[in-house]
Amino acid sequence: MLRRAIGKFIRHPGGMVGLGLFLALVCIAVFAPAIAPYDPLRVDPIAALTPPSAEHWMGTDTLGRDVMSRVIHGTRISLRLGVISVSIGLSLGVLIGVLAGYLGGRVDGILMRFIDMLLAFPSLILALVAVFALGPGLTNAMIAVGISAIPAFARITRGEVLSAKENLYVQSAQALGGSEVTIMVRHILPNIIAPNIVMGALMTGTAILAGAALSFLGLGAQSPTPEWGLMLSQGRGFMSLAWWLTFFPGLGIMLTVMAMNLLGDGLRDVLDPRIR
Amino acid sequence: MWTYIVRRLLIVFPVMLGVAFMVFSAMYLIPGDAVDAMLRDTGATAEAMARLRAQMGLDQPFHVQFLRFLMVLASGDLGRSLVTGRPVADQIASQLPATIELTLAALAIAILIGVPLGVVAALRRGSWIDTSSMIVALVGVSMPNFWLGLLFILFFSLQLGWFPASGTGGLRYLVLPAVTLGFSGVAIIARITRSSLLEVINADYVRTARSKGLKPRTVVLKHAMRNAMASVMTVVGLQFGALLGGSVVVETVFGRQGLGSLTVGAIQRSDLPLVQATVMLAALAFVLVNLLVDVSYSLLDPRIRYA
């Protein structure tokens, strides 16, 4: 089954482009210090606002820092934000979804009312509330974005658990006296992996966008961190003088989010055609 | 029909109670309270602060404070801004029209461009129109709206001088922010329209309609679209939430007045009552729009009313 899925994925052009882009970005993130031509924090006032040139491919910012080095290092921050936020949303969401779906009854009722409350907020507004409560900063932005991702994972997991519970093998395991934990881990969990992988990939893109938006608003990463959203907000005052300050960090966000969307769409077509 | 609407409307109350609880708890968890925020830099003594705290009821336990918060909300009093001292309700009322104008314009753009784009893509499946509209859709969902807004300003304001780069005012001020905010909506609505139309386009009743000799236009618009619209409406409802969130960013990019920039400013200045009110208002608007979507389903599909 896994081999067939891999075979199908290889023939999915969008998915493969997404995977290629994603792997390239991961390499850039991992080897950022080796690839970046300069130290992303090195200030050089004499070279301030140099347009793109052979020396500085993406130009320099108001403090003379090399934009390309900052964009390269920014890959690290955004991917880390995406992965950490989604891990938070995924682990809490799956936990809530499994408990609600498997135990049902009052537990289900209470947990789902909690999810409904979270869903009542537009997700960026929920992240804003969380960041307000936690205080600005990159780590808190990650947590805030992670919280806003919980409902998506919880709902999809609960749905899968509810339908998995109806399977004959789960009912026979119950009849044979298998413990709740064993049944959950061995018989229910495998069913919810595929849809959560797909959701995880798609939500990583969304999380990166939300994280960059928080930083753009001044509530996420703080100066001098080379974070893309923050770089955009710092460059916007100099747009008529230095277009490169806003162009390249934005391109970085778009390519990263696009990679995750393509990858997610590809995985969905292969693993779980039902979710859209 | 009316019982259905009333029943759905009644669910709004517990949900908003939950929202109030979450917002209140979040604010309660913040280290430092309103008194700290108000008197932080005034050099007030600890006794003076304690007195004010007792006066404002901030020394009471959580549940007492929450109940009081609800009572005050129920009376329609949103309190006063800690920064400007003006009533929160006045501030919101003065900013609300600009945000409504922006989100409605963006929603209109998203629907008026997104739906036809999706229909054409579905009907010409595999053609260059399909491929290119889906590429546009991919770019639309991947592009940060604050970047798109900055690119628009760079090109249409600074280079061509067609539209003002920032500010609030007539139609000229609305065009760039509305297109910026609506762009991702165009992408998402086009995608969902295409896929839900493709799902029904080969259904039996569509084939029957076609074989009856109806015009292809009638078949698509009257028969196929009606069923495809349910998923499109869901996405429009969710999209409204995205627009509310997005307006926060877009208003900041274009220096526009509105609830979004009011919220961001309130968060930056730790203006508790103002944050509470704007956030709850956003949640209320989102909940009501989704209710509207649910009701519109039942208009599109009578089976739902009896479920």
Coordinates of C-alpha atoms in Angstrom, one line a residue:
Chain A
M1 CA 0.0 0.0 0.0
L2 CA 2.8 2.4 0.9
R3 CA 4.6 1.4 -2.3
R4 CA 1.5 2.1 -4.3
A5 CA 1.1 5.5 -2.6
I6 CA 4.7 6.4 -3.3
G7 CA 4.3 5.3 -7.0
K8 CA 1.2 7.5 -7.3
F9 CA 2.9 10.4 -5.7
I10 CA 5.8 10.3 -8.1
R11 CA 3.4 10.6 -11.0
H12 CA 1.8 13.7 -9.4
P13 CA 3.5 16.7 -11.0
G14 CA 2.3 19.3 -8.5
G15 CA 3.2 17.1 -5.5
M16 CA 6.7 16.4 -6.9
V17 CA 7.3 20.1 -7.6
G18 CA 6.2 20.9 -4.0
L19 CA 8.4 18.1 -2.6
G20 CA 11.4 19.4 -4.6
L21 CA 10.8 22.9 -3.4
F22 CA 10.3 21.8 0.2
L23 CA 13.5 19.8 0.2
A24 CA 15.4 22.6 -1.4
L25 CA 14.1 25.0 1.4
V26 CA 15.0 22.5 4.1
C27 CA 18.6 22.3 2.7
I28 CA 18.8 26.1 2.6
A29 CA 17.6 26.2 6.2
V30 CA 19.9 23.5 7.5
F31 CA 23.0 24.9 5.7
A32 CA 22.1 28.5 6.0
P33 CA 25.4 29.6 7.8
A34 CA 27.4 27.9 5.0
I35 CA 25.3 29.2 2.1
A36 CA 24.8 32.8 3.3
P37 CA 27.5 35.0 1.8
Y38 CA 27.5 37.3 4.9
D39 CA 26.6 37.3 8.6
P40 CA 22.9 38.2 8.6
L41 CA 23.3 40.6 11.5
R42 CA 26.5 42.3 10.4
V43 CA 25.9 46.0 10.2
D44 CA 27.9 48.0 7.5
P45 CA 26.6 51.6 7.4
I46 CA 28.8 52.5 4.4
A47 CA 27.0 49.9 2.3
A48 CA 23.5 50.9 3.4
L49 CA 20.7 50.6 0.8
T50 CA 23.0 49.2 -2.0
P51 CA 20.8 47.9 -4.8
P52 CA 21.2 44.3 -5.9
S53 CA 24.7 43.9 -7.3
A54 CA 27.4 41.2 -7.9
E55 CA 28.5 41.8 -4.3
H56 CA 25.1 41.8 -2.7
W57 CA 22.7 39.8 -5.0
M58 CA 19.6 41.0 -3.2
G59 CA 21.0 44.4 -2.1
T60 CA 21.5 45.6 1.5
D61 CA 19.1 47.1 4.0
T62 CA 19.1 50.4 5.8
L63 CA 21.9 49.2 8.2
G64 CA 23.9 47.8 5.3
R65 CA 23.1 44.2 6.2
D66 CA 23.1 41.8 3.3
V67 CA 19.5 41.0 2.4
M68 CA 20.2 37.7 0.7
S69 CA 21.9 36.4 3.9
R70 CA 19.0 37.5 5.9
V71 CA 16.5 35.9 3.5
I72 CA 18.5 32.7 3.7
H73 CA 18.5 32.7 7.5
G74 CA 14.9 33.6 7.4
T75 CA 14.1 30.2 5.8
R76 CA 15.2 28.6 9.1
I77 CA 12.9 30.7 11.2
S78 CA 9.9 30.3 9.0
L79 CA 10.3 26.5 8.6
R80 CA 10.8 26.2 12.3
L81 CA 7.8 28.3 13.0
G82 CA 5.7 26.2 10.7
V83 CA 6.9 22.9 12.1
I84 CA 6.6 23.9 15.8
S85 CA 3.2 25.6 15.4
V86 CA 1.8 22.6 13.5
S87 CA 3.3 20.2 16.0
I88 CA 1.4 22.1 18.8
G89 CA -1.8 22.2 16.8
L90 CA -1.5 18.6 15.7
S91 CA -0.6 17.0 19.1
L92 CA -3.3 18.9 21.0
G93 CA -5.8 18.6 18.2
V94 CA -5.3 14.8 17.7
L95 CA -5.5 14.3 21.5
I96 CA -8.8 16.2 21.7
G97 CA -10.2 14.5 18.6
V98 CA -9.3 11.0 19.7
L99 CA -10.7 11.5 23.2
A100 CA -13.9 13.1 21.9
G101 CA -14.5 10.6 19.1
Y102 CA -13.6 7.5 21.1
L103 CA -15.1 8.2 24.5
G104 CA -18.1 10.0 23.1
G105 CA -20.9 11.1 25.4
R106 CA -20.2 14.0 27.8
V107 CA -16.5 14.1 27.1
D108 CA -17.3 14.5 23.4
G109 CA -19.8 17.2 24.2
I110 CA -17.5 19.2 26.4
L111 CA -14.5 18.9 24.1
M112 CA -16.4 19.8 21.0
R113 CA -18.0 22.8 22.6
F114 CA -14.4 24.0 23.4
I115 CA -13.5 23.5 19.8
D116 CA -16.6 25.4 18.7
M117 CA -15.4 28.3 20.9
L118 CA -12.1 28.3 19.2
L119 CA -13.8 28.1 15.8
A120 CA -15.9 31.1 16.6
F121 CA -12.8 33.3 16.1
P122 CA -11.3 33.9 12.7
S123 CA -8.0 32.1 13.0
L124 CA -5.7 35.2 12.7
I125 CA -7.9 36.9 15.4
L126 CA -7.5 33.9 17.6
A127 CA -3.7 34.1 17.1
L128 CA -3.9 37.8 18.0
V129 CA -5.7 37.1 21.2
A130 CA -3.2 34.4 22.2
V131 CA -0.3 36.7 21.4
F132 CA -1.9 39.5 23.4
A133 CA -2.2 37.1 26.4
L134 CA 1.3 35.7 26.0
G135 CA 3.1 38.8 25.0
P136 CA 4.9 39.5 21.7
G137 CA 7.8 37.5 20.5
L138 CA 8.7 34.7 18.1
T139 CA 8.2 31.8 20.6
N140 CA 4.8 33.2 21.7
A141 CA 3.8 33.7 18.0
M142 CA 4.6 30.0 17.4
I143 CA 2.4 29.0 20.4
A144 CA -0.4 31.4 19.3
V145 CA -0.4 30.1 15.7
G146 CA -0.3 26.5 17.1
I147 CA -3.4 27.2 19.2
S148 CA -5.2 28.6 16.2
A149 CA -4.5 25.3 14.3
I150 CA -6.0 23.0 17.0
P151 CA -9.6 23.0 15.7
A152 CA -8.7 21.8 12.2
F153 CA -6.8 18.8 13.6
A154 CA -9.3 18.0 16.3
R155 CA -12.3 18.0 13.9
I156 CA -10.7 15.8 11.2
T157 CA -9.4 13.4 13.9
R158 CA -12.7 13.1 15.6
G159 CA -14.5 12.3 12.3
E160 CA -12.0 9.6 11.5
V161 CA -12.2 8.1 14.9
L162 CA -16.0 8.0 14.8
S163 CA -15.9 6.1 11.5
A164 CA -13.0 3.9 12.6
K165 CA -14.9 2.9 15.7
E166 CA -17.6 1.3 13.5
N167 CA -15.1 -1.1 12.0
L168 CA -15.6 -4.8 12.8
Y169 CA -12.0 -5.2 14.0
V170 CA -12.4 -2.5 16.6
Q171 CA -15.7 -4.0 17.8
S172 CA -14.1 -7.4 18.0
A173 CA -11.1 -6.1 19.9
Q174 CA -13.6 -4.5 22.3
A175 CA -15.5 -7.7 22.6
L176 CA -12.3 -9.6 23.3
G177 CA -11.7 -7.3 26.3
G178 CA -8.8 -5.2 24.8
S179 CA -8.0 -2.3 27.0
E180 CA -9.1 1.2 25.9
V181 CA -5.6 2.4 25.5
T182 CA -4.5 -0.6 23.4
I183 CA -7.5 -0.2 21.1
M184 CA -6.9 3.5 20.7
V185 CA -3.2 3.1 19.9
R186 CA -3.3 -0.1 17.8
H187 CA -6.6 0.0 16.1
I188 CA -7.8 3.6 15.9
L189 CA -4.6 5.7 15.6
P190 CA -3.5 4.1 12.3
N191 CA -6.7 5.3 10.7
I192 CA -6.1 8.9 11.5
I193 CA -2.5 9.2 10.4
A194 CA -3.1 9.8 6.6
P195 CA -5.6 12.6 6.9
N196 CA -3.5 14.3 9.6
I197 CA -0.3 14.1 7.4
V198 CA -2.2 15.9 4.7
M199 CA -3.7 18.4 7.0
G200 CA -0.3 18.9 8.6
A201 CA 1.3 19.8 5.3
L202 CA -1.4 22.2 4.3
M203 CA -1.5 23.8 7.8
T204 CA 2.3 24.3 7.8
G205 CA 1.8 26.7 4.9
T206 CA -1.0 28.5 6.7
A207 CA 1.0 28.6 9.9
I208 CA 4.0 30.2 8.1
L209 CA 1.7 32.8 6.6
A210 CA 0.1 33.6 10.0
G211 CA 3.5 33.7 11.8
A212 CA 4.8 36.1 9.2
A213 CA 1.7 38.2 9.5
L214 CA 2.2 38.5 13.3
S215 CA 5.8 39.5 12.8
F216 CA 4.7 42.0 10.2
L217 CA 2.3 43.5 12.7
G218 CA 5.2 43.8 15.2
L219 CA 3.8 41.0 17.5
G220 CA 6.1 38.1 16.5
A221 CA 9.8 38.1 15.8
Q222 CA 11.6 41.2 17.1
S223 CA 14.5 43.1 15.7
P224 CA 17.2 42.2 14.6
T225 CA 15.9 38.7 13.9
P226 CA 16.1 38.0 10.1
E227 CA 12.4 37.0 10.0
W228 CA 10.6 37.5 6.6
G229 CA 7.5 39.2 7.9
L230 CA 9.5 41.6 10.1
M231 CA 11.9 42.4 7.2
L232 CA 8.9 43.3 5.1
S233 CA 7.5 45.7 7.8
Q234 CA 11.0 47.3 8.2
G235 CA 11.4 47.7 4.5
R236 CA 8.0 49.2 3.7
G237 CA 9.0 52.7 4.7
F238 CA 11.8 52.6 2.1
M239 CA 9.8 51.2 -0.8
S240 CA 10.3 54.0 -3.2
L241 CA 14.0 54.0 -2.5
A242 CA 14.7 50.3 -2.1
W243 CA 12.2 47.9 -3.6
W244 CA 14.4 44.9 -2.8
L245 CA 13.9 45.2 0.9
T246 CA 10.2 44.2 0.5
F247 CA 10.4 42.1 -2.7
F248 CA 12.8 39.3 -1.6
P249 CA 11.5 38.4 1.9
G250 CA 7.9 38.3 0.4
L251 CA 9.1 36.0 -2.4
G252 CA 10.6 33.8 0.3
I253 CA 7.3 33.5 2.1
M254 CA 5.3 32.9 -1.0
L255 CA 7.6 30.1 -2.3
T256 CA 7.7 28.4 1.0
V257 CA 3.9 28.5 1.4
M258 CA 3.5 27.4 -2.2
A259 CA 5.8 24.4 -1.6
M260 CA 3.7 23.3 1.4
N261 CA 0.4 23.8 -0.5
L262 CA 1.6 21.8 -3.5
L263 CA 3.0 19.1 -1.3
G264 CA -0.2 19.0 0.7
D265 CA -2.4 18.8 -2.4
G266 CA -0.3 16.0 -3.8
L267 CA -0.4 14.0 -0.5
R268 CA -4.1 14.5 -0.3
D269 CA -4.7 13.2 -3.8
V270 CA -2.6 10.2 -3.1
L271 CA -3.5 9.4 0.6
D272 CA -7.0 10.7 1.1
P273 CA -9.0 11.9 -1.8
R274 CA -12.0 12.6 0.4
I275 CA -10.8 15.8 2.2
R276 CA -10.7 18.9 0.1
Chain B
M1 CA -38.2 27.3 7.8
W2 CA -38.6 29.8 10.6
T3 CA -38.2 27.3 13.4
Y4 CA -34.9 26.2 11.8
I5 CA -33.7 29.8 11.7
V6 CA -34.7 30.4 15.3
R7 CA -33.2 27.2 16.5
R8 CA -29.9 28.1 14.8
L9 CA -30.1 31.6 16.2
L10 CA -30.4 30.2 19.8
I11 CA -27.1 28.4 19.4
V12 CA -25.4 31.8 19.0
F13 CA -25.9 32.6 22.7
P14 CA -23.9 29.7 24.2
V15 CA -21.2 30.1 21.6
M16 CA -20.8 33.8 22.4
L17 CA -20.8 33.0 26.1
G18 CA -17.9 30.7 25.3
V19 CA -16.2 33.4 23.3
A20 CA -16.6 35.8 26.2
F21 CA -15.2 33.2 28.6
M22 CA -12.2 32.6 26.4
V23 CA -11.4 36.3 25.9
F24 CA -11.9 37.0 29.5
S25 CA -9.6 34.1 30.6
A26 CA -6.9 35.2 28.1
M27 CA -6.9 38.7 29.5
Y28 CA -7.0 37.3 33.1
L29 CA -3.9 35.3 32.4
I30 CA -1.8 38.3 31.3
P31 CA 0.7 39.3 33.9
G32 CA -0.2 42.7 35.2
D33 CA -3.7 44.1 35.1
A34 CA -5.6 47.2 34.0
V35 CA -4.3 49.1 37.0
D36 CA -0.7 48.3 36.1
A37 CA -1.4 49.5 32.6
M38 CA -2.9 52.7 33.7
L39 CA -0.6 53.7 36.5
R40 CA 2.6 52.0 35.4
D41 CA 4.5 55.2 34.6
T42 CA 2.9 57.5 37.1
G43 CA 4.9 56.5 40.1
A44 CA 1.7 55.6 42.1
T45 CA 2.2 54.0 45.4
A46 CA 1.4 50.3 46.0
E47 CA -1.4 51.4 48.4
A48 CA -3.0 53.7 45.8
M49 CA -2.8 50.9 43.2
A50 CA -4.4 48.4 45.7
R51 CA -7.2 50.9 46.4
L52 CA -7.9 51.4 42.7
R53 CA -7.8 47.6 42.2
A54 CA -10.4 47.1 45.0
Q55 CA -12.5 49.9 43.5
M56 CA -12.5 48.2 40.1
G57 CA -13.1 44.8 41.6
L58 CA -9.8 43.4 40.4
D59 CA -9.1 41.8 43.8
Q60 CA -12.1 39.6 43.5
P61 CA -11.8 35.9 42.5
F62 CA -12.0 34.8 38.9
H63 CA -15.6 33.7 38.7
V64 CA -16.9 36.9 40.4
Q65 CA -14.9 39.0 38.0
F66 CA -16.2 37.0 35.0
L67 CA -19.8 37.3 36.1
R68 CA -19.3 41.1 36.5
F69 CA -17.7 41.2 33.1
L70 CA -20.8 39.5 31.6
M71 CA -23.2 41.7 33.4
V72 CA -21.5 44.8 32.2
L73 CA -21.4 43.4 28.6
A74 CA -25.1 42.5 28.8
S75 CA -25.9 46.1 29.7
G76 CA -24.1 47.2 26.5
D77 CA -21.3 49.0 28.2
L78 CA -18.0 48.2 26.7
G79 CA -16.0 50.3 29.0
R80 CA -13.4 53.0 28.3
S81 CA -10.1 52.8 26.5
L82 CA -7.2 52.8 29.0
V83 CA -5.2 54.9 26.6
T84 CA -7.5 57.6 25.2
G85 CA -10.1 57.4 28.0
R86 CA -12.9 57.5 25.3
P87 CA -15.7 55.0 25.5
V88 CA -14.8 51.8 23.6
A89 CA -18.2 51.7 21.9
D90 CA -17.7 55.2 20.3
Q91 CA -14.3 54.2 19.0
I92 CA -15.6 51.0 17.5
A93 CA -18.6 52.8 16.0
S94 CA -16.3 55.3 14.3
Q95 CA -14.1 52.6 12.8
L96 CA -16.7 50.1 11.9
P97 CA -17.9 51.6 8.6
A98 CA -14.5 51.6 7.0
T99 CA -14.0 47.9 7.8
I100 CA -17.4 46.9 6.6
E101 CA -16.8 48.7 3.4
L102 CA -13.4 47.0 3.0
T103 CA -14.6 43.4 3.8
L104 CA -17.7 43.7 1.7
A105 CA -15.8 45.0 -1.3
A106 CA -13.2 42.2 -0.9
L107 CA -15.9 39.6 -0.6
A108 CA -17.6 40.9 -3.7
I109 CA -14.4 40.8 -5.6
A110 CA -13.7 37.2 -4.4
I111 CA -17.1 36.0 -5.4
L112 CA -17.6 37.9 -8.7
I113 CA -14.2 36.8 -10.0
G114 CA -13.7 33.5 -8.1
V115 CA -17.0 31.8 -9.1
P116 CA -16.9 32.5 -12.9
L117 CA -13.2 31.6 -12.9
G118 CA -14.0 28.2 -11.3
V119 CA -17.0 27.6 -13.6
V120 CA -14.9 28.3 -16.7
A121 CA -12.1 26.1 -15.4
A122 CA -14.5 23.2 -14.7
L123 CA -16.2 23.4 -18.1
R124 CA -13.0 23.6 -20.0
R125 CA -11.2 21.0 -17.9
G126 CA -7.6 20.4 -19.0
S127 CA -7.5 23.4 -21.3
W128 CA -5.1 26.3 -20.9
I129 CA -7.8 28.3 -19.2
D130 CA -8.2 25.6 -16.6
T131 CA -4.4 25.3 -16.0
S132 CA -3.8 29.0 -15.9
S133 CA -6.7 29.7 -13.6
M134 CA -5.5 27.0 -11.2
I135 CA -2.0 28.5 -11.3
V136 CA -3.5 31.9 -10.4
A137 CA -5.4 30.1 -7.6
L138 CA -2.2 28.5 -6.3
V139 CA -0.4 31.8 -6.2
G140 CA -3.4 33.4 -4.6
V141 CA -3.5 31.1 -1.6
S142 CA 0.3 31.1 -1.2
M143 CA 0.9 34.9 -1.4
P144 CA 0.9 36.8 1.9
N145 CA -1.6 39.6 1.6
F146 CA 0.7 42.1 3.2
W147 CA 3.3 41.4 0.5
L148 CA 0.7 41.7 -2.3
G149 CA -0.4 45.0 -0.8
L150 CA 3.1 46.4 -0.7
L151 CA 3.7 45.3 -4.3
F152 CA 0.5 47.0 -5.4
I153 CA 1.6 50.2 -3.6
L154 CA 5.0 50.0 -5.2
F155 CA 3.5 49.5 -8.7
F156 CA 0.2 51.3 -8.8
S157 CA 0.8 54.1 -6.3
L158 CA 4.5 54.9 -6.4
Q159 CA 5.3 54.0 -10.0
L160 CA 2.1 54.8 -11.9
G161 CA 0.4 57.1 -9.4
W162 CA -3.0 55.7 -10.2
F163 CA -4.2 55.2 -6.6
P164 CA -3.2 56.7 -3.3
A165 CA -0.8 54.6 -1.3
S166 CA -2.5 55.0 2.0
G167 CA -5.4 56.6 3.8
T168 CA -9.2 56.3 4.0
G169 CA -11.7 58.0 1.8
G170 CA -13.6 57.4 -1.4
L171 CA -13.5 54.7 -4.0
R172 CA -9.9 55.6 -5.0
Y173 CA -8.7 54.7 -1.6
L174 CA -10.7 51.5 -1.5
V175 CA -9.5 49.8 -4.8
L176 CA -6.0 48.6 -3.8
P177 CA -6.9 47.4 -0.3
A178 CA -10.0 45.6 -1.5
V179 CA -8.2 43.8 -4.3
T180 CA -5.4 42.9 -1.9
L181 CA -7.8 41.5 0.6
G182 CA -10.0 39.7 -1.9
F183 CA -7.2 38.1 -3.9
S184 CA -6.8 35.0 -1.8
G185 CA -10.6 34.7 -1.7
V186 CA -10.7 34.7 -5.5
A187 CA -8.2 31.8 -5.4
I188 CA -10.0 29.7 -2.8
I189 CA -13.5 30.3 -4.2
A190 CA -12.3 29.5 -7.8
R191 CA -10.8 26.2 -6.6
I192 CA -13.8 25.1 -4.7
T193 CA -16.2 26.1 -7.4
R194 CA -14.2 24.2 -10.0
S195 CA -14.0 21.0 -7.9
S196 CA -17.6 21.0 -6.7
L197 CA -18.9 21.7 -10.2
L198 CA -16.8 18.8 -11.5
E199 CA -18.3 16.6 -8.9
V200 CA -21.9 17.2 -10.1
I201 CA -21.3 17.8 -13.8
N202 CA -21.5 14.1 -14.6
A203 CA -24.4 13.3 -12.2
D204 CA -27.5 11.6 -13.6
Y205 CA -29.8 14.6 -13.2
V206 CA -27.4 16.8 -15.1
R207 CA -27.2 14.3 -17.9
T208 CA -31.0 14.1 -18.0
A209 CA -31.3 17.9 -18.2
R210 CA -28.8 17.8 -21.0
S211 CA -30.6 15.1 -22.9
K212 CA -33.9 16.9 -22.6
G213 CA -32.3 19.3 -25.0
L214 CA -31.9 22.2 -22.6
K215 CA -29.3 24.8 -23.5
P216 CA -25.9 24.0 -22.0
R217 CA -26.0 27.4 -20.3
T218 CA -29.3 26.5 -18.5
V219 CA -28.0 23.1 -17.5
V220 CA -24.9 24.6 -15.9
L221 CA -26.4 27.6 -14.3
K222 CA -29.7 26.2 -13.2
H223 CA -29.1 22.5 -12.5
A224 CA -25.4 21.9 -11.8
M225 CA -24.6 25.1 -10.0
R226 CA -27.4 24.9 -7.6
N227 CA -25.9 21.8 -6.1
A228 CA -22.4 22.9 -6.4
M229 CA -23.2 26.1 -4.5
A230 CA -23.5 24.4 -1.1
S231 CA -19.8 23.8 -0.8
V232 CA -19.1 27.2 -2.4
M233 CA -21.3 28.9 0.3
T234 CA -19.5 27.1 3.1
V235 CA -16.2 28.4 1.8
V236 CA -17.6 31.9 1.4
G237 CA -18.6 31.8 5.1
L238 CA -15.2 30.6 6.2
Q239 CA -13.6 33.1 3.8
F240 CA -15.4 35.9 5.6
G241 CA -13.5 34.9 8.7
A242 CA -10.3 35.0 6.7
L243 CA -11.3 38.5 5.5
L244 CA -11.9 39.7 9.0
G245 CA -8.4 38.5 10.0
G246 CA -6.9 39.7 6.8
S247 CA -8.4 43.2 7.3
V248 CA -6.2 43.6 10.3
V249 CA -3.2 43.2 8.1
V250 CA -4.4 45.0 5.1
E251 CA -5.6 48.0 7.0
T252 CA -2.1 48.2 8.6
V253 CA -0.4 48.0 5.2
F254 CA -2.5 50.7 3.7
G255 CA -2.7 52.9 6.8
R256 CA -6.5 52.7 6.6
Q257 CA -8.8 53.4 9.5
G258 CA -10.9 50.4 10.7
L259 CA -11.4 47.8 13.3
G260 CA -8.3 45.9 12.2
S261 CA -5.9 48.8 12.8
L262 CA -7.8 49.7 15.9
T263 CA -7.2 46.1 17.2
V264 CA -3.5 46.1 16.4
G265 CA -3.0 49.4 18.0
A266 CA -4.9 48.3 21.1
I267 CA -2.8 45.1 21.3
Q268 CA 0.4 47.1 20.9
R269 CA -0.6 49.5 23.7
S270 CA -2.1 46.8 25.9
D271 CA -5.4 48.5 25.9
L272 CA -7.4 45.7 27.5
P273 CA -11.0 46.9 27.2
L274 CA -10.5 47.9 23.6
V275 CA -8.9 44.5 22.7
Q276 CA -11.7 42.6 24.4
A277 CA -14.4 44.5 22.6
T278 CA -12.9 44.4 19.1
V279 CA -12.0 40.7 19.3
M280 CA -15.5 39.8 20.6
L281 CA -17.0 41.8 17.8
A282 CA -15.0 40.0 15.2
A283 CA -16.1 36.6 16.7
L284 CA -19.7 37.7 16.8
A285 CA -19.6 38.8 13.1
F286 CA -18.0 35.6 12.1
V287 CA -20.6 33.5 14.0
L288 CA -23.5 35.4 12.5
V289 CA -22.2 35.1 9.0
N290 CA -21.8 31.4 9.4
L291 CA -25.3 31.2 10.6
L292 CA -26.4 33.1 7.5
V293 CA -24.5 30.5 5.4
D294 CA -26.3 27.6 7.2
V295 CA -29.6 29.3 6.6
S296 CA -28.8 29.8 2.9
Y297 CA -28.1 26.0 2.6
S298 CA -31.6 25.3 3.7
L299 CA -32.8 27.6 1.0
L300 CA -30.6 25.9 -1.6
D301 CA -31.4 22.4 -0.4
P302 CA -34.8 21.9 1.3
R303 CA -33.7 18.5 2.6
I304 CA -31.5 20.2 5.2
R305 CA -34.4 21.9 7.0
Y306 CA -35.8 18.6 8.1
A307 CA -32.6 17.0 9.2

